[in-house]
Tab-separated table of C-alpha atoms and ligand atoms in Angstrom:
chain	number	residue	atom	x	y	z
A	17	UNK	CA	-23.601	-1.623	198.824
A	18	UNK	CA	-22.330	-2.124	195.638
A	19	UNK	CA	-23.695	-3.591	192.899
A	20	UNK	CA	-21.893	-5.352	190.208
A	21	UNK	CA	-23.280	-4.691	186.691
A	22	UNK	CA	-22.780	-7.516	184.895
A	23	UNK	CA	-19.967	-7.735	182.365
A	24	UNK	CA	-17.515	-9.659	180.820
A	25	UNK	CA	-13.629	-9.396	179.707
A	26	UNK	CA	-12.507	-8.859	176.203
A	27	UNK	CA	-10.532	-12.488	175.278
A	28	UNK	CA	-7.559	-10.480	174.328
A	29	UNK	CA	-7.216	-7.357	176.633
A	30	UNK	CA	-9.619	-8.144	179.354
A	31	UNK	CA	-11.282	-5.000	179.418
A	32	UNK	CA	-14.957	-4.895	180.479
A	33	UNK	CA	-17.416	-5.497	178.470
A	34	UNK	CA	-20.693	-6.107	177.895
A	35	UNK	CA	-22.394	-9.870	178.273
A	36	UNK	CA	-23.113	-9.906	174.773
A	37	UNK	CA	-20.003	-9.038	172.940
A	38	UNK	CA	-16.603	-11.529	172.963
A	39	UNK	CA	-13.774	-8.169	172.564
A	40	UNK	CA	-13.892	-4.942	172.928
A	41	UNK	CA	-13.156	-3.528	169.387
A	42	UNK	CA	-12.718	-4.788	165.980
A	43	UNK	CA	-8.782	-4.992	166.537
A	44	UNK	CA	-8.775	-7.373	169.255
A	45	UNK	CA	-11.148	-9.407	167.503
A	46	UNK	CA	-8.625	-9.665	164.661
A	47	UNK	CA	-5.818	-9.872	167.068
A	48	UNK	CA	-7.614	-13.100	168.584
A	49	UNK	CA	-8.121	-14.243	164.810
A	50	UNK	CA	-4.560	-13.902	164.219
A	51	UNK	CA	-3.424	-15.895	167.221
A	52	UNK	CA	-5.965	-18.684	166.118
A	53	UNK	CA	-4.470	-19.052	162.869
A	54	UNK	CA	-0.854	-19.295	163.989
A	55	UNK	CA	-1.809	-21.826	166.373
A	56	UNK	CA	-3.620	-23.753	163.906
A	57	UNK	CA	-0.599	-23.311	161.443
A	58	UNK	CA	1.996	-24.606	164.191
A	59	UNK	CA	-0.967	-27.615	164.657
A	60	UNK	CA	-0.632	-28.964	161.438
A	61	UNK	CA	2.825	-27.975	160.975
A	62	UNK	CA	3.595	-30.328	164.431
A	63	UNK	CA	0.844	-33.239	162.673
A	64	UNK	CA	3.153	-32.902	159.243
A	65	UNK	CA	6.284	-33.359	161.100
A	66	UNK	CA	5.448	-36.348	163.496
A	67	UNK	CA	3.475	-37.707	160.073
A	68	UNK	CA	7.515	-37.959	158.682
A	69	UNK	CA	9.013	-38.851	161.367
A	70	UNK	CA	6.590	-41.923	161.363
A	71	UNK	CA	6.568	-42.821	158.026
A	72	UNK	CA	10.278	-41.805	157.244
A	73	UNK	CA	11.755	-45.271	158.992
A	74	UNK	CA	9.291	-47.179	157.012
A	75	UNK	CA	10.777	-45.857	153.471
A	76	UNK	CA	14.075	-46.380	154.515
A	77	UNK	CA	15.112	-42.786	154.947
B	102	ZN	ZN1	-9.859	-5.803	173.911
């Protein structure tokens, strides 16, 4: 029989790894950092853009 040992998968290269750690090394850590920001950049960046296109009518642009 064989047993599992329980693991998880690093959130950027889904290697195994153990329960208590998110990623596997340092650089996938930033990696997953990295991604975060740029989505949270592209976020506000879509929140700025439908902001104008909103209030642009209203000044008569
Ligand atoms: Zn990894």
């Amino acid at each position: 029989m064989v047993k599992i040992i329980p693991h998880k998968h690093c959130t950027t290269c889904g290697k195994s790894i153990v329960p208590e750690e998110t990623f596997c090394s340092d650089k996938c850590k930033k990696q997953y950092d990295d991604a975060q920001k740029r989505q949270k950049l592209i976020f506000i960046a879509f929140i700025v853009l439908a902001f104008f296109m909103l209030v642009s009518p209203l000044l008569g642009l």
